[in-house]
Amino acid sequence: MSNTYHFAIGTKVILEGLEKRPELNGKLSIVLSRMQGGRQNVEIDGTPMSVAVGKLSLAERALDTLHKEELESILRFHVGTSDSDLRGLDLSELKSKVEAMKTKVDPLEIA
Protein backbone atom coordinates (compact mmCIF):
# COMPACT_ATOMS: atom_id res chain seq x y z
CA MET A 1 0.00 0.00 0.00
CA SER A 2 1.15 3.48 -0.78
CA ASN A 3 2.19 5.84 2.01
CA THR A 4 0.48 8.67 0.11
CA TYR A 5 -2.99 7.12 0.44
CA HIS A 6 -5.71 9.49 1.62
CA PHE A 7 -9.47 9.68 1.80
CA ALA A 8 -11.25 12.11 -0.52
CA ILE A 9 -12.53 15.34 1.03
CA GLY A 10 -16.15 14.81 2.05
CA THR A 11 -15.74 11.05 2.61
CA LYS A 12 -17.51 9.69 5.68
CA VAL A 13 -15.08 7.70 7.82
CA ILE A 14 -15.07 5.97 11.19
CA LEU A 15 -12.27 6.55 13.70
CA GLU A 16 -10.46 3.42 14.89
CA GLY A 17 -7.55 2.64 17.19
CA LEU A 18 -7.18 6.07 18.79
CA GLU A 19 -5.18 5.63 21.98
CA LYS A 20 -5.04 9.21 23.28
CA ARG A 21 -8.79 9.76 22.70
CA PRO A 22 -10.38 6.28 22.90
CA GLU A 23 -13.83 7.81 23.47
CA LEU A 24 -13.75 8.88 19.80
CA ASN A 25 -13.25 5.33 18.44
CA GLY A 26 -16.28 4.26 16.42
CA LYS A 27 -17.37 7.87 15.81
CA LEU A 28 -18.51 8.83 12.35
CA SER A 29 -16.59 11.79 10.93
CA ILE A 30 -16.20 13.63 7.63
CA VAL A 31 -12.83 14.24 5.94
CA LEU A 32 -12.12 17.98 5.62
CA SER A 33 -8.66 18.06 4.02
CA ARG A 34 -6.07 16.25 1.96
CA MET A 35 -3.40 14.30 3.81
CA GLN A 36 -0.49 16.29 5.28
CA GLY A 37 2.27 14.55 7.19
CA GLY A 38 0.32 11.29 7.39
CA ARG A 39 -2.72 13.03 8.90
CA GLN A 40 -6.05 14.34 7.65
CA ASN A 41 -8.42 16.83 9.23
CA VAL A 42 -11.85 15.43 10.02
CA GLU A 43 -14.99 16.81 11.63
CA ILE A 44 -16.56 14.89 14.49
CA ASP A 45 -19.83 16.11 15.99
CA GLY A 46 -19.18 19.56 14.52
CA THR A 47 -15.62 19.76 15.89
CA PRO A 48 -12.62 19.71 13.50
CA MET A 49 -9.57 17.66 14.50
CA SER A 50 -6.50 16.06 12.92
CA VAL A 51 -6.05 12.26 12.96
CA ALA A 52 -3.53 9.79 11.57
CA VAL A 53 -4.77 8.32 8.28
CA GLY A 54 -4.27 4.78 9.60
CA LYS A 55 -6.89 5.51 12.27
CA LEU A 56 -9.68 5.99 9.71
CA SER A 57 -11.87 3.46 7.95
CA LEU A 58 -14.66 4.00 5.48
CA ALA A 59 -18.08 4.20 7.04
CA GLU A 60 -20.29 1.27 6.16
CA ARG A 61 -22.49 2.37 3.27
CA ALA A 62 -24.27 0.83 0.32
CA LEU A 63 -22.11 0.63 -2.80
CA ASP A 64 -24.62 2.66 -4.83
CA THR A 65 -24.28 5.61 -2.42
CA LEU A 66 -20.51 6.02 -2.88
CA HIS A 67 -19.20 8.74 -5.17
CA LYS A 68 -16.26 8.37 -7.57
CA GLU A 69 -13.60 9.71 -5.15
CA GLU A 70 -14.75 7.32 -2.40
CA LEU A 71 -14.64 4.32 -4.75
CA GLU A 72 -11.13 5.31 -5.85
CA SER A 73 -10.10 5.63 -2.19
CA ILE A 74 -11.42 2.13 -1.45
CA LEU A 75 -9.45 0.65 -4.33
CA ARG A 76 -6.26 2.50 -3.32
CA PHE A 77 -6.52 1.48 0.33
CA HIS A 78 -7.77 -2.10 0.17
CA VAL A 79 -6.13 -3.27 -3.05
CA GLY A 80 -3.25 -0.84 -3.51
CA THR A 81 -4.52 0.29 -6.92
CA SER A 82 -2.36 3.08 -8.33
CA ASP A 83 -3.68 6.42 -9.58
CA SER A 84 -2.58 5.52 -13.10
CA ASP A 85 -4.68 2.32 -12.97
CA LEU A 86 -7.71 4.34 -11.85
CA ARG A 87 -7.32 7.07 -14.47
CA GLY A 88 -10.08 6.98 -17.06
CA LEU A 89 -12.38 4.58 -15.18
CA ASP A 90 -15.99 5.72 -15.01
CA LEU A 91 -18.32 5.32 -12.05
CA SER A 92 -19.78 1.99 -13.19
CA GLU A 93 -16.31 0.51 -13.78
CA LEU A 94 -15.18 1.61 -10.31
CA LYS A 95 -18.29 0.09 -8.74
CA SER A 96 -17.65 -3.19 -10.59
CA LYS A 97 -14.06 -3.31 -9.31
CA VAL A 98 -15.17 -2.65 -5.72
CA GLU A 99 -17.96 -5.23 -6.03
CA ALA A 100 -15.46 -7.82 -7.29
CA MET A 101 -13.13 -6.93 -4.43
CA LYS A 102 -15.89 -7.44 -1.84
CA THR A 103 -15.99 -11.15 -2.64
CA LYS A 104 -12.24 -11.45 -2.04
CA VAL A 105 -11.85 -9.35 1.14
CA ASP A 106 -13.57 -10.33 4.38
CA PRO A 107 -14.60 -8.38 6.30
CA LEU A 108 -14.82 -5.33 4.09
CA GLU A 109 -15.68 -2.04 5.73
CA ILE A 110 -18.29 -1.08 3.15
CA ALA A 111 -21.71 -2.60 2.59
PDB file of C-alpha atoms in Angstrom:
ATOM      1  CA  MET A   1       0.000   0.000   0.000  1.00  0.00           C
ATOM      2  CA  SER A   2       1.153   3.484  -0.780  1.00  0.00           C
ATOM      3  CA  ASN A   3       2.188   5.844   2.014  1.00  0.00           C
ATOM      4  CA  THR A   4       0.482   8.673   0.113  1.00  0.00           C
ATOM      5  CA  TYR A   5      -2.992   7.124   0.439  1.00  0.00           C
ATOM      6  CA  HIS A   6      -5.708   9.489   1.618  1.00  0.00           C
ATOM      7  CA  PHE A   7      -9.468   9.683   1.799  1.00  0.00           C
ATOM      8  CA  ALA A   8     -11.249  12.110  -0.519  1.00  0.00           C
ATOM      9  CA  ILE A   9     -12.526  15.339   1.034  1.00  0.00           C
ATOM     10  CA  GLY A  10     -16.149  14.814   2.051  1.00  0.00           C
ATOM     11  CA  THR A  11     -15.741  11.054   2.610  1.00  0.00           C
ATOM     12  CA  LYS A  12     -17.515   9.694   5.680  1.00  0.00           C
ATOM     13  CA  VAL A  13     -15.080   7.695   7.816  1.00  0.00           C
ATOM     14  CA  ILE A  14     -15.074   5.967  11.194  1.00  0.00           C
ATOM     15  CA  LEU A  15     -12.274   6.551  13.703  1.00  0.00           C
ATOM     16  CA  GLU A  16     -10.462   3.416  14.886  1.00  0.00           C
ATOM     17  CA  GLY A  17      -7.551   2.641  17.194  1.00  0.00           C
ATOM     18  CA  LEU A  18      -7.184   6.070  18.794  1.00  0.00           C
ATOM     19  CA  GLU A  19      -5.175   5.632  21.985  1.00  0.00           C
ATOM     20  CA  LYS A  20      -5.043   9.212  23.285  1.00  0.00           C
ATOM     21  CA  ARG A  21      -8.789   9.764  22.698  1.00  0.00           C
ATOM     22  CA  PRO A  22     -10.382   6.279  22.902  1.00  0.00           C
ATOM     23  CA  GLU A  23     -13.832   7.807  23.468  1.00  0.00           C
ATOM     24  CA  LEU A  24     -13.746   8.876  19.796  1.00  0.00           C
ATOM     25  CA  ASN A  25     -13.250   5.332  18.439  1.00  0.00           C
ATOM     26  CA  GLY A  26     -16.275   4.263  16.423  1.00  0.00           C
ATOM     27  CA  LYS A  27     -17.368   7.866  15.815  1.00  0.00           C
ATOM     28  CA  LEU A  28     -18.512   8.826  12.348  1.00  0.00           C
ATOM     29  CA  SER A  29     -16.585  11.785  10.926  1.00  0.00           C
ATOM     30  CA  ILE A  30     -16.198  13.629   7.633  1.00  0.00           C
ATOM     31  CA  VAL A  31     -12.831  14.236   5.944  1.00  0.00           C
ATOM     32  CA  LEU A  32     -12.124  17.977   5.621  1.00  0.00           C
ATOM     33  CA  SER A  33      -8.658  18.059   4.024  1.00  0.00           C
ATOM     34  CA  ARG A  34      -6.068  16.255   1.962  1.00  0.00           C
ATOM     35  CA  MET A  35      -3.399  14.300   3.805  1.00  0.00           C
ATOM     36  CA  GLN A  36      -0.494  16.287   5.277  1.00  0.00           C
ATOM     37  CA  GLY A  37       2.273  14.545   7.188  1.00  0.00           C
ATOM     38  CA  GLY A  38       0.317  11.291   7.394  1.00  0.00           C
ATOM     39  CA  ARG A  39      -2.716  13.032   8.901  1.00  0.00           C
ATOM     40  CA  GLN A  40      -6.046  14.345   7.654  1.00  0.00           C
ATOM     41  CA  ASN A  41      -8.419  16.826   9.231  1.00  0.00           C
ATOM     42  CA  VAL A  42     -11.849  15.434  10.017  1.00  0.00           C
ATOM     43  CA  GLU A  43     -14.991  16.809  11.629  1.00  0.00           C
ATOM     44  CA  ILE A  44     -16.563  14.886  14.494  1.00  0.00           C
ATOM     45  CA  ASP A  45     -19.832  16.109  15.987  1.00  0.00           C
ATOM     46  CA  GLY A  46     -19.177  19.561  14.520  1.00  0.00           C
ATOM     47  CA  THR A  47     -15.617  19.755  15.888  1.00  0.00           C
ATOM     48  CA  PRO A  48     -12.625  19.707  13.500  1.00  0.00           C
ATOM     49  CA  MET A  49      -9.574  17.656  14.499  1.00  0.00           C
ATOM     50  CA  SER A  50      -6.501  16.062  12.919  1.00  0.00           C
ATOM     51  CA  VAL A  51      -6.047  12.262  12.962  1.00  0.00           C
ATOM     52  CA  ALA A  52      -3.534   9.788  11.572  1.00  0.00           C
ATOM     53  CA  VAL A  53      -4.774   8.322   8.283  1.00  0.00           C
ATOM     54  CA  GLY A  54      -4.268   4.781   9.604  1.00  0.00           C
ATOM     55  CA  LYS A  55      -6.893   5.506  12.265  1.00  0.00           C
ATOM     56  CA  LEU A  56      -9.680   5.987   9.712  1.00  0.00           C
ATOM     57  CA  SER A  57     -11.869   3.457   7.954  1.00  0.00           C
ATOM     58  CA  LEU A  58     -14.660   4.002   5.484  1.00  0.00           C
ATOM     59  CA  ALA A  59     -18.079   4.203   7.045  1.00  0.00           C
ATOM     60  CA  GLU A  60     -20.292   1.269   6.161  1.00  0.00           C
ATOM     61  CA  ARG A  61     -22.487   2.367   3.273  1.00  0.00           C
ATOM     62  CA  ALA A  62     -24.269   0.831   0.319  1.00  0.00           C
ATOM     63  CA  LEU A  63     -22.110   0.634  -2.799  1.00  0.00           C
ATOM     64  CA  ASP A  64     -24.615   2.662  -4.833  1.00  0.00           C
ATOM     65  CA  THR A  65     -24.281   5.613  -2.417  1.00  0.00           C
ATOM     66  CA  LEU A  66     -20.507   6.019  -2.882  1.00  0.00           C
ATOM     67  CA  HIS A  67     -19.198   8.745  -5.175  1.00  0.00           C
ATOM     68  CA  LYS A  68     -16.258   8.373  -7.565  1.00  0.00           C
ATOM     69  CA  GLU A  69     -13.604   9.709  -5.153  1.00  0.00           C
ATOM     70  CA  GLU A  70     -14.747   7.323  -2.401  1.00  0.00           C
ATOM     71  CA  LEU A  71     -14.640   4.325  -4.748  1.00  0.00           C
ATOM     72  CA  GLU A  72     -11.131   5.313  -5.847  1.00  0.00           C
ATOM     73  CA  SER A  73     -10.098   5.629  -2.185  1.00  0.00           C
ATOM     74  CA  ILE A  74     -11.416   2.133  -1.448  1.00  0.00           C
ATOM     75  CA  LEU A  75      -9.446   0.655  -4.326  1.00  0.00           C
ATOM     76  CA  ARG A  76      -6.258   2.500  -3.316  1.00  0.00           C
ATOM     77  CA  PHE A  77      -6.524   1.478   0.326  1.00  0.00           C
ATOM     78  CA  HIS A  78      -7.767  -2.095   0.165  1.00  0.00           C
ATOM     79  CA  VAL A  79      -6.133  -3.265  -3.049  1.00  0.00           C
ATOM     80  CA  GLY A  80      -3.246  -0.838  -3.512  1.00  0.00           C
ATOM     81  CA  THR A  81      -4.520   0.288  -6.920  1.00  0.00           C
ATOM     82  CA  SER A  82      -2.365   3.085  -8.331  1.00  0.00           C
ATOM     83  CA  ASP A  83      -3.685   6.419  -9.578  1.00  0.00           C
ATOM     84  CA  SER A  84      -2.576   5.519 -13.101  1.00  0.00           C
ATOM     85  CA  ASP A  85      -4.677   2.323 -12.973  1.00  0.00           C
ATOM     86  CA  LEU A  86      -7.711   4.345 -11.851  1.00  0.00           C
ATOM     87  CA  ARG A  87      -7.316   7.074 -14.472  1.00  0.00           C
ATOM     88  CA  GLY A  88     -10.079   6.978 -17.061  1.00  0.00           C
ATOM     89  CA  LEU A  89     -12.383   4.578 -15.184  1.00  0.00           C
ATOM     90  CA  ASP A  90     -15.989   5.722 -15.010  1.00  0.00           C
ATOM     91  CA  LEU A  91     -18.316   5.322 -12.046  1.00  0.00           C
ATOM     92  CA  SER A  92     -19.785   1.994 -13.186  1.00  0.00           C
ATOM     93  CA  GLU A  93     -16.306   0.515 -13.784  1.00  0.00           C
ATOM     94  CA  LEU A  94     -15.179   1.606 -10.315  1.00  0.00           C
ATOM     95  CA  LYS A  95     -18.294   0.086  -8.738  1.00  0.00           C
ATOM     96  CA  SER A  96     -17.647  -3.185 -10.590  1.00  0.00           C
ATOM     97  CA  LYS A  97     -14.062  -3.314  -9.309  1.00  0.00           C
ATOM     98  CA  VAL A  98     -15.168  -2.654  -5.720  1.00  0.00           C
ATOM     99  CA  GLU A  99     -17.963  -5.226  -6.028  1.00  0.00           C
ATOM    100  CA  ALA A 100     -15.462  -7.818  -7.289  1.00  0.00           C
ATOM    101  CA  MET A 101     -13.127  -6.927  -4.430  1.00  0.00           C
ATOM    102  CA  LYS A 102     -15.889  -7.443  -1.837  1.00  0.00           C
ATOM    103  CA  THR A 103     -15.995 -11.145  -2.643  1.00  0.00           C
ATOM    104  CA  LYS A 104     -12.239 -11.455  -2.042  1.00  0.00           C
ATOM    105  CA  VAL A 105     -11.846  -9.348   1.142  1.00  0.00           C
ATOM    106  CA  ASP A 106     -13.568 -10.326   4.377  1.00  0.00           C
ATOM    107  CA  PRO A 107     -14.595  -8.377   6.297  1.00  0.00           C
ATOM    108  CA  LEU A 108     -14.823  -5.327   4.090  1.00  0.00           C
ATOM    109  CA  GLU A 109     -15.683  -2.037   5.732  1.00  0.00           C
ATOM    110  CA  ILE A 110     -18.286  -1.085   3.147  1.00  0.00           C
ATOM    111  CA  ALA A 111     -21.709  -2.597   2.590  1.00  0.00           C
TER     112      ALA A 111
END
